[in-house]
Amino acid sequence: MTQTWNTSEPVTPEVRTYAAVTGVVLLLLMFFGVLLRMTQGQWLGIGPDLFYQIMTAHGIGMVAIVTLGGMAVIWHFMGRYLALHRAAAIANLVLFLVGVVMVLASIFLGGYAAAWTMLYPLSSHSLQVWSDLAASGYLVGVLLVGVGMLVFYLEIARAIATQYEGGFKAALGWKRLRTGNKEDAPPPPIIAGAVCTIGNLVGTLFGAVILVMMLIHVFLPQFAFSALLAKNFIFLFGHVVINVAIYMAVVAVYEILPRYTGRPWGVYPAFILAWNATLLMVLTVYPHHLLMDFAMPDWMAFWGQIISYASALPVFAVTLVGTLANVHRSGMRWDLASGLLVLSIFGWSAGIVPAVLDGTIAINQVMHNTQWVPGHFHTYLLLGVVPMLLAFMTWIGNQGRAGQFGAVRGGTFWLYAVAGLGFTMAFLFAGSAGVPRRYAVHLAQWVGYDRVASVFALLVLLAAALIILPAVVRIATRGRTVAAAAAR
Ligand code: HEM
Ligand SMILES: [Cu+2]
């Protein structure tokens, strides 16, 4: 494969803004997470009402902000092949910020606290804990973020269809499979970006439909519908959006690591098949969230279990093999950005194991709604997707040059990795001891896990701040171009 790297490429103001906003909001929401864990550990006296408000903000906020961070990554790297209209990125950011303000106001002023999964009919029937205004403010806020996402992905879809030679078929790699011609292989940001675009367009549409239905229900309670249908839509939406966030962020691995190793990322048939299979599976695997819902058709539960096994593997396998092949004996320079990218592959793989276990019906019967669940998803989010985003921020902040992995940065890196692992392991251990998730008040025998986790959480927050704050300052002050070839 012939590919030449530009020696320097612009980082647009919108990408820099997305990255900086992502960094700052991540820190704020991690701080919220620390408050939750310390409350469970009885080190903080936050009452249950406020606990559930903070938990709702932490959950929905994290899902939204890693999506924004992933969008920065694909917008930047897809922009090397497509002329994308910056107005779409700006509109998305504005809708995002307005939506987030509405969500935060509904939560912290209006008392809304139905968790980020907002399961119907809960958003409205709050037993006076929050008003209809707060419920509708939350739903409209999330809807606005979703509308922004639609604008963003429709712009990418338009660009693929009209500018990329061969349109979506070529972008998804079908042309390469048909002709067998290596020149027809789409570059990694194009194939991954195309899959994410289709996935999130479908996922967000389902989300928008259910949000509107729930909104109507707030004001017209006689407009009622099946709670099971609502749960299906919500989890289709939720599963797709959080997984697509990972699939967007992984483009940072495909694009940045090669600039350290001097070897382009290979797009071979297995890679193409893996991404196409992922598109089908990410849209259909969500019944693994409904394994306890006995009213679901059995075949859907079985499908959810089987596809859970299958869906974790393809993209992860080609990414792992690709990373090893790319890094092995390349003489790569280790610095904060390249280290975080390798860490992210480790975290992603480590998180898949407990996730697949939980997607097994027999195990889910026991582990469902224990802290095993936040245990597995924090592993691939905190140690997978977040390091990908931190690497992207660090890399554009460094203007694409390899930095130094001196004592301070090296120490910060290891602090993040070790504390992150300790934090997620505490969830997993607590889960396997039967500690339920989403409880504000813990029994005395659970508090030990909570306190160990709280210490690790504080250390993660510290390390994240030491990585994010310098990167954001650099992005704001320099970061206008990245000099890609200078990495070696
Ligand atoms: C310092 C880092 C973090 C800390 C201390 C933290 C802490 C927590 C705690 C204590 C909970 C509630 C656990 C329970 O159910 O008992 C939670 C839930 C959650 N966290 Fe985190 N977290 C952190 C980072 C992240 C990251 C990076 C993400 C995503 C990118 C994330 C996404 C979520 C989600 C989606 C929930 C579920 C909320 C719900 O059940 O409605 N967290 N977190
Ligand atoms: Cu899922």
XYZ file of C-alpha atoms and ligand atoms in Angstrom:
532
model
C 0.000 0.000 0.000
C 1.355 3.369 -0.888
C 0.536 6.182 1.389
C 2.399 9.338 2.076
C 1.958 11.415 5.167
C 1.665 15.122 4.843
C 4.549 16.755 6.592
C 2.155 19.118 8.215
C -1.603 19.301 8.241
C -3.945 21.852 9.746
C -5.916 21.122 12.870
C -9.084 23.114 12.360
C -10.458 25.363 15.107
C -13.509 23.102 15.410
C -11.396 20.022 16.063
C -9.336 21.922 18.604
C -12.487 23.196 20.289
C -14.032 19.722 20.385
C -10.851 18.280 21.874
C -10.510 21.003 24.485
C -14.173 20.798 25.522
C -13.828 17.029 25.759
C -10.835 17.338 28.051
C -12.408 19.814 30.432
C -15.783 18.059 30.630
C -14.111 14.676 31.162
C -12.346 16.078 34.213
C -15.539 17.563 35.618
C -17.442 14.297 35.169
C -14.620 12.248 36.645
C -14.844 14.524 39.650
C -18.574 13.719 39.837
C -17.633 10.020 39.726
C -15.251 10.496 42.633
C -18.075 12.111 44.630
C -20.292 9.078 43.937
C -17.695 6.563 45.001
C -16.757 8.495 48.142
C -20.432 8.745 49.062
C -20.823 4.990 48.749
C -17.702 4.689 50.895
C -19.307 6.931 53.560
C -16.519 9.458 53.328
C -18.916 12.091 52.022
C -22.341 12.881 53.371
C -24.144 13.396 50.054
C -27.825 12.446 50.447
C -29.530 9.957 48.119
C -31.397 12.643 46.141
C -28.225 14.430 45.199
C -26.392 11.125 44.674
C -28.839 10.081 41.980
C -28.693 13.497 40.393
C -24.916 13.322 40.194
C -25.105 9.723 38.940
C -27.494 10.752 36.174
C -25.260 13.637 35.142
C -22.146 11.432 35.263
C -23.696 8.694 33.120
C -25.388 10.736 30.406
C -22.558 13.255 30.437
C -19.823 10.663 29.947
C -21.664 9.010 27.085
C -22.139 12.386 25.421
C -18.609 13.643 25.972
C -16.792 10.563 24.701
C -19.043 10.834 21.653
C -17.917 14.426 21.160
C -14.290 13.366 21.615
C -14.687 10.566 19.069
C -16.283 13.030 16.677
C -13.187 15.225 16.957
C -11.036 12.251 15.960
C -13.033 11.216 12.903
C -13.699 14.787 11.792
C -9.972 15.439 11.836
C -8.848 12.295 10.052
C -11.771 11.998 7.628
C -11.179 15.626 6.781
C -7.938 14.606 5.093
C -9.984 12.819 2.418
C -13.265 14.715 2.369
C -14.125 18.402 2.209
C -16.426 18.623 5.225
C -18.550 21.708 5.848
C -17.422 23.236 9.075
C -20.928 24.646 9.654
C -22.115 21.130 10.510
C -19.439 20.725 13.160
C -20.270 24.116 14.617
C -24.023 23.423 14.622
C -23.389 20.111 16.368
C -21.257 21.789 19.018
C -23.833 24.512 19.657
C -26.672 21.983 19.934
C -24.475 19.871 22.189
C -23.705 22.745 24.533
C -27.295 23.976 24.679
C -28.513 20.417 25.283
C -25.959 19.873 28.029
C -26.952 23.092 29.793
C -30.601 22.011 29.688
C -29.747 18.562 31.011
C -27.618 19.962 33.831
C -30.270 22.529 34.772
C -32.991 19.866 34.800
C -30.848 17.691 37.017
C -29.327 20.130 39.461
C -32.029 22.809 39.528
C -35.037 20.629 38.771
C -33.939 17.549 40.708
C -34.248 15.141 37.777
C -32.496 11.858 38.636
C -33.801 8.942 36.559
C -30.314 7.683 35.584
C -29.013 8.108 32.071
C -31.116 5.189 30.822
C -34.296 7.117 31.807
C -36.448 4.001 31.622
C -40.068 4.641 30.720
C -42.390 5.430 32.445
C -39.912 6.793 34.963
C -39.053 10.089 33.414
C -42.514 11.417 34.172
C -43.752 9.424 37.188
C -41.354 10.857 39.709
C -43.608 10.823 42.808
C -42.972 14.582 43.059
C -39.228 14.150 43.367
C -38.910 16.312 40.263
C -41.400 18.295 38.212
C -42.701 17.643 34.725
C -40.696 20.662 33.694
C -37.485 18.984 34.863
C -38.396 15.748 33.083
C -39.166 17.523 29.839
C -36.079 19.710 30.146
C -33.942 16.600 30.430
C -35.634 14.875 27.486
C -35.419 17.962 25.271
C -31.781 18.478 26.238
C -30.850 14.921 25.254
C -32.904 15.332 22.085
C -30.941 18.459 21.145
C -27.661 16.604 21.571
C -29.113 13.894 19.318
C -30.186 16.407 16.687
C -26.650 17.787 16.686
C -25.353 14.278 16.116
C -27.722 13.819 13.179
C -26.458 17.052 11.595
C -22.861 15.966 12.097
C -23.282 12.474 10.644
C -25.514 13.591 7.792
C -22.725 15.941 6.710
C -20.205 13.098 6.760
C -22.664 10.856 4.910
C -23.178 13.557 2.295
C -19.449 13.944 1.823
C -18.878 10.186 1.490
C -21.714 9.822 -1.003
C -20.755 12.768 -3.166
C -16.988 13.071 -2.841
C -15.541 9.686 -2.079
C -14.965 7.800 -5.305
C -17.389 4.874 -5.341
C -19.471 6.315 -2.469
C -20.417 4.223 0.534
C -19.672 0.918 -1.200
C -16.073 1.920 -1.696
C -15.888 3.535 1.736
C -17.093 0.321 3.364
C -14.444 -1.603 1.453
C -16.833 -3.595 -0.731
C -15.063 -2.350 -3.847
C -11.749 -3.629 -2.517
C -13.319 -7.023 -1.775
C -14.858 -7.221 -5.239
C -11.897 -6.101 -7.323
C -9.214 -7.617 -5.106
C -7.236 -4.514 -5.922
C -5.231 -3.071 -3.035
C -5.550 0.436 -4.432
C -9.291 0.200 -3.827
C -8.897 -0.237 -0.072
C -10.407 2.663 1.867
C -8.049 4.328 4.341
C -8.843 3.427 7.985
C -10.601 6.700 8.890
C -12.910 6.302 5.908
C -14.035 2.737 6.597
C -14.323 3.220 10.352
C -15.953 6.615 9.873
C -18.476 5.203 7.407
C -19.442 2.417 9.812
C -19.783 4.880 12.705
C -21.835 7.242 10.574
C -24.365 4.616 9.545
C -24.465 3.127 13.047
C -25.066 6.400 14.828
C -27.569 7.670 12.262
C -29.698 4.583 12.933
C -29.077 4.574 16.701
C -29.803 8.272 17.097
C -33.028 8.001 15.092
C -34.320 5.305 17.436
C -33.281 7.511 20.347
C -35.048 10.525 18.913
C -38.282 8.571 18.392
C -38.412 7.276 21.957
C -37.414 10.625 23.452
C -40.243 12.348 21.604
C -42.704 9.659 22.690
C -41.614 10.045 26.312
C -41.848 13.797 26.013
C -45.435 13.558 24.806
C -46.178 11.196 27.671
C -45.009 13.818 30.185
C -47.702 16.227 29.062
C -50.323 13.748 27.851
C -50.206 10.824 30.310
C -53.007 9.076 28.405
C -50.536 8.738 25.533
C -49.032 5.528 26.909
C -47.084 2.801 25.162
C -45.396 -0.503 25.874
C -42.648 -0.188 28.466
C -40.870 -3.111 26.834
C -40.888 -1.393 23.457
C -39.512 1.736 25.096
C -36.738 -0.265 26.734
C -35.833 -1.853 23.419
C -35.519 1.527 21.742
C -33.562 3.060 24.614
C -31.030 0.263 24.738
C -30.656 0.076 20.996
C -29.857 3.790 21.143
C -27.643 3.522 24.220
C -25.695 0.479 23.099
C -25.046 1.869 19.630
C -23.999 5.324 20.787
C -21.523 4.223 23.437
C -20.001 1.552 21.197
C -19.716 3.903 18.249
C -17.850 6.274 20.549
C -15.185 3.592 20.943
C -15.179 2.855 17.223
C -14.654 6.532 16.424
C -11.883 6.968 18.971
C -10.007 3.894 17.735
C -9.277 5.818 14.534
C -6.709 7.650 16.666
C -4.889 4.315 17.047
C -5.029 3.625 13.307
C -3.805 7.074 12.360
C -1.430 8.182 15.081
C 0.491 4.993 15.882
C 1.675 4.620 12.244
C 3.195 8.053 12.421
C 5.347 6.868 15.295
C 6.298 3.590 13.688
C 6.631 4.784 10.110
C 4.424 1.924 8.936
C 1.028 2.696 7.452
C -1.946 0.845 8.904
C -2.851 -1.992 6.551
C -6.415 -2.283 5.293
C -6.630 -5.920 4.210
C -9.768 -8.031 3.606
C -10.075 -9.304 7.195
C -10.005 -5.723 8.414
C -12.769 -4.793 5.982
C -14.894 -7.802 6.881
C -14.454 -7.088 10.572
C -15.719 -3.544 10.227
C -18.701 -4.585 8.127
C -19.631 -7.360 10.557
C -19.370 -4.846 13.377
C -21.850 -2.556 11.699
C -24.449 -5.319 11.532
C -23.756 -6.529 15.048
C -23.612 -3.183 16.819
C -27.141 -2.523 15.621
C -28.575 -5.885 16.684
C -26.745 -6.956 19.847
C -28.604 -4.671 22.267
C -30.998 -7.410 23.605
C -28.126 -8.382 25.920
C -29.404 -5.490 28.037
C -32.793 -7.171 28.286
C -31.818 -10.666 29.342
C -33.828 -10.277 32.541
C -36.966 -9.167 30.724
C -38.929 -12.386 30.602
C -41.504 -10.850 28.279
C -38.887 -10.535 25.543
C -39.111 -13.227 22.861
C -36.644 -16.007 23.684
C -34.993 -15.807 20.288
C -34.017 -12.201 20.942
C -32.302 -13.131 24.200
C -30.439 -15.971 22.484
C -29.464 -13.669 19.654
C -28.265 -11.102 22.174
C -26.067 -13.672 23.856
C -24.596 -15.110 20.663
C -23.964 -11.746 19.059
C -22.397 -10.508 22.305
C -19.773 -13.175 21.892
C -19.327 -12.480 18.209
C -19.548 -8.705 18.187
C -16.767 -8.015 20.621
C -14.269 -9.901 18.573
C -13.764 -8.808 14.954
C -12.792 -5.160 15.208
C -10.976 -5.783 18.406
C -9.009 -8.688 16.896
C -7.951 -6.797 13.775
C -7.043 -3.801 15.903
C -4.989 -5.858 18.330
C -3.164 -7.759 15.585
C -2.719 -4.551 13.626
C -1.286 -2.753 16.654
C 1.154 -5.541 17.430
C 2.236 -5.739 13.802
C 2.597 -2.007 13.627
C 4.600 -1.616 16.804
C 6.680 -4.811 16.805
C 10.326 -4.019 16.117
C 9.459 -0.680 14.651
C 11.831 1.199 16.915
C 8.871 3.317 17.893
C 9.502 6.258 20.138
C 7.528 5.921 23.384
C 5.954 9.042 24.687
C 2.719 9.980 26.397
C 0.609 9.831 23.239
C 1.967 6.547 21.900
C 1.927 5.013 25.387
C -1.723 5.958 25.883
C -2.616 4.427 22.528
C -1.054 1.117 23.484
C -2.709 1.314 26.928
C -6.065 1.853 25.226
C -5.751 -1.403 23.330
C -4.975 -3.178 26.579
C -7.913 -1.560 28.388
C -10.306 -2.302 25.573
C -9.314 -5.961 25.534
C -9.371 -6.283 29.311
C -12.887 -4.841 29.421
C -14.242 -7.188 26.791
C -13.723 -10.271 28.956
C -16.064 -9.342 31.838
C -18.475 -7.792 29.318
C -18.800 -11.027 27.367
C -19.263 -12.921 30.619
C -22.091 -10.591 31.522
C -23.637 -11.103 28.087
C -24.046 -14.792 28.963
C -27.576 -15.494 30.105
C -26.601 -17.866 32.915
C -24.110 -15.384 34.348
C -26.317 -12.380 33.748
C -28.945 -13.965 35.998
C -26.521 -13.518 38.875
C -24.434 -10.495 37.913
C -27.139 -8.280 36.463
C -27.419 -5.044 38.414
C -24.341 -5.726 40.479
C -21.252 -3.548 40.297
C -19.840 -6.124 37.893
C -21.583 -4.056 35.212
C -19.945 -0.690 35.966
C -16.806 -2.817 36.447
C -16.712 -3.993 32.874
C -17.820 -0.826 31.180
C -15.480 1.400 33.172
C -12.642 -0.884 32.063
C -13.101 -0.318 28.374
C -14.224 3.279 28.810
C -11.764 4.557 31.403
C -8.844 2.427 30.157
C -9.924 2.121 26.514
C -11.785 4.977 24.934
C -10.572 7.708 27.290
C -6.844 6.947 26.720
C -7.518 7.065 22.958
C -8.988 10.534 23.395
C -6.229 11.640 25.770
C -3.667 10.468 23.211
C -5.396 12.468 20.491
C -5.411 15.596 22.668
C -1.784 15.135 23.630
C -0.766 14.515 20.036
C -2.441 17.562 18.532
C -1.217 19.613 21.487
C 2.330 18.462 20.708
C 1.745 19.368 17.071
C 2.344 15.798 16.041
C 5.874 15.657 17.378
C 6.899 12.905 19.707
C 7.317 14.266 23.190
C 9.583 13.165 25.993
C 8.635 10.297 28.266
C 10.597 11.716 31.182
C 10.019 10.999 34.848
C 7.000 13.264 35.236
C 5.097 12.240 32.121
C 6.084 8.612 32.526
C 4.978 8.708 36.145
C 1.677 10.304 35.178
C 1.093 7.671 32.539
C 1.696 4.808 34.975
C -0.375 6.488 37.649
C -3.309 6.680 35.253
C -2.898 3.078 34.115
C -2.406 1.522 37.558
C -4.992 3.622 39.383
C -7.471 3.090 36.557
C -7.000 -0.643 36.776
C -7.320 -0.590 40.569
C -10.502 1.452 40.330
C -12.169 -0.882 37.835
C -11.008 -4.021 39.648
C -12.658 -2.732 42.833
C -15.973 -2.595 40.951
C -15.444 -6.119 39.600
C -14.555 -7.549 43.002
C -17.510 -5.801 44.595
C -19.761 -7.097 41.845
C -18.636 -10.644 42.276
C -19.314 -10.278 45.999
C -22.858 -9.276 45.076
C -22.745 -5.536 45.732
C -25.619 -3.979 43.749
C -24.991 -1.143 41.316
C -26.736 2.230 41.551
C -27.140 2.216 45.324
C -26.449 5.499 47.068
C -26.243 3.894 50.507
C -24.050 0.839 51.023
C -24.070 -1.766 53.765
C -21.141 -1.783 56.168
C -19.630 -4.896 54.591
C -19.463 -3.197 51.157
C -17.750 -0.036 52.310
C -14.264 -1.537 52.130
C -14.509 -1.920 48.342
C -15.862 1.605 48.068
C -12.987 3.114 49.996
C -10.287 1.307 48.065
C -12.046 2.387 44.869
C -12.283 5.978 46.127
C -8.537 6.215 46.659
C -7.881 4.863 43.178
C -10.537 7.189 41.760
C -8.838 10.227 43.280
C -5.525 9.101 41.781
C -7.148 8.593 38.346
C -8.570 12.084 38.564
C -5.159 13.485 39.480
C -3.408 11.675 36.623
C -6.109 12.667 34.150
C -5.748 16.305 35.192
C -1.983 16.115 34.714
C -2.521 14.766 31.195
C -5.502 16.861 30.129
C -4.669 20.323 31.465
C -1.282 20.695 29.709
C -2.768 19.243 26.512
C -5.690 21.675 26.569
C -3.387 24.628 27.194
C -1.230 23.566 24.257
C -4.233 22.977 22.007
C -5.454 26.470 22.828
C -2.093 28.147 22.322
C -0.330 26.159 19.576
C -1.886 23.001 18.090
C -2.860 24.670 14.792
C -1.082 22.151 12.646
C 0.352 18.748 13.291
C 3.665 17.923 11.698
C 3.029 14.306 10.967
C 6.372 13.257 9.581
C 8.268 14.717 12.508
C 7.171 11.916 14.793
C 10.101 9.737 13.896
C -12.388 8.861 37.758
C -13.146 8.226 36.925
C -14.531 7.694 37.231
C -15.138 7.477 38.442
C -14.573 7.713 39.823
C -16.462 6.925 38.178
C -17.376 6.536 39.148
C -18.627 5.995 38.907
C -19.538 5.501 39.901
C -19.250 5.456 41.401
C -20.664 5.071 39.283
C -21.897 4.436 39.921
C -21.615 2.984 40.202
C -22.817 2.239 40.731
O -23.736 1.951 39.931
O -22.829 1.900 41.922
C -20.464 5.303 37.867
C -21.394 5.012 36.890
C -21.208 5.259 35.531
N -20.051 5.757 34.937
Fe -18.363 6.306 35.872
N -16.624 6.849 36.822
C -15.483 7.306 36.216
C -15.240 7.385 34.853
C -16.171 7.108 33.873
C -15.929 7.218 32.465
C -14.600 7.633 31.840
C -17.089 6.898 31.840
C -17.401 6.855 30.367
C -16.629 7.286 29.420
C -18.071 6.590 32.863
C -19.383 6.228 32.622
C -20.285 5.836 33.581
C -21.629 5.396 33.289
C -22.284 5.310 31.898
C -22.219 5.036 34.519
C -23.622 4.464 34.752
C -24.564 5.438 35.358
C -25.889 4.764 35.629
O -25.901 3.663 36.204
O -26.929 5.338 35.246
N -17.475 6.731 34.091
N -19.209 5.872 37.667
Cu -24.731 -3.378 24.983
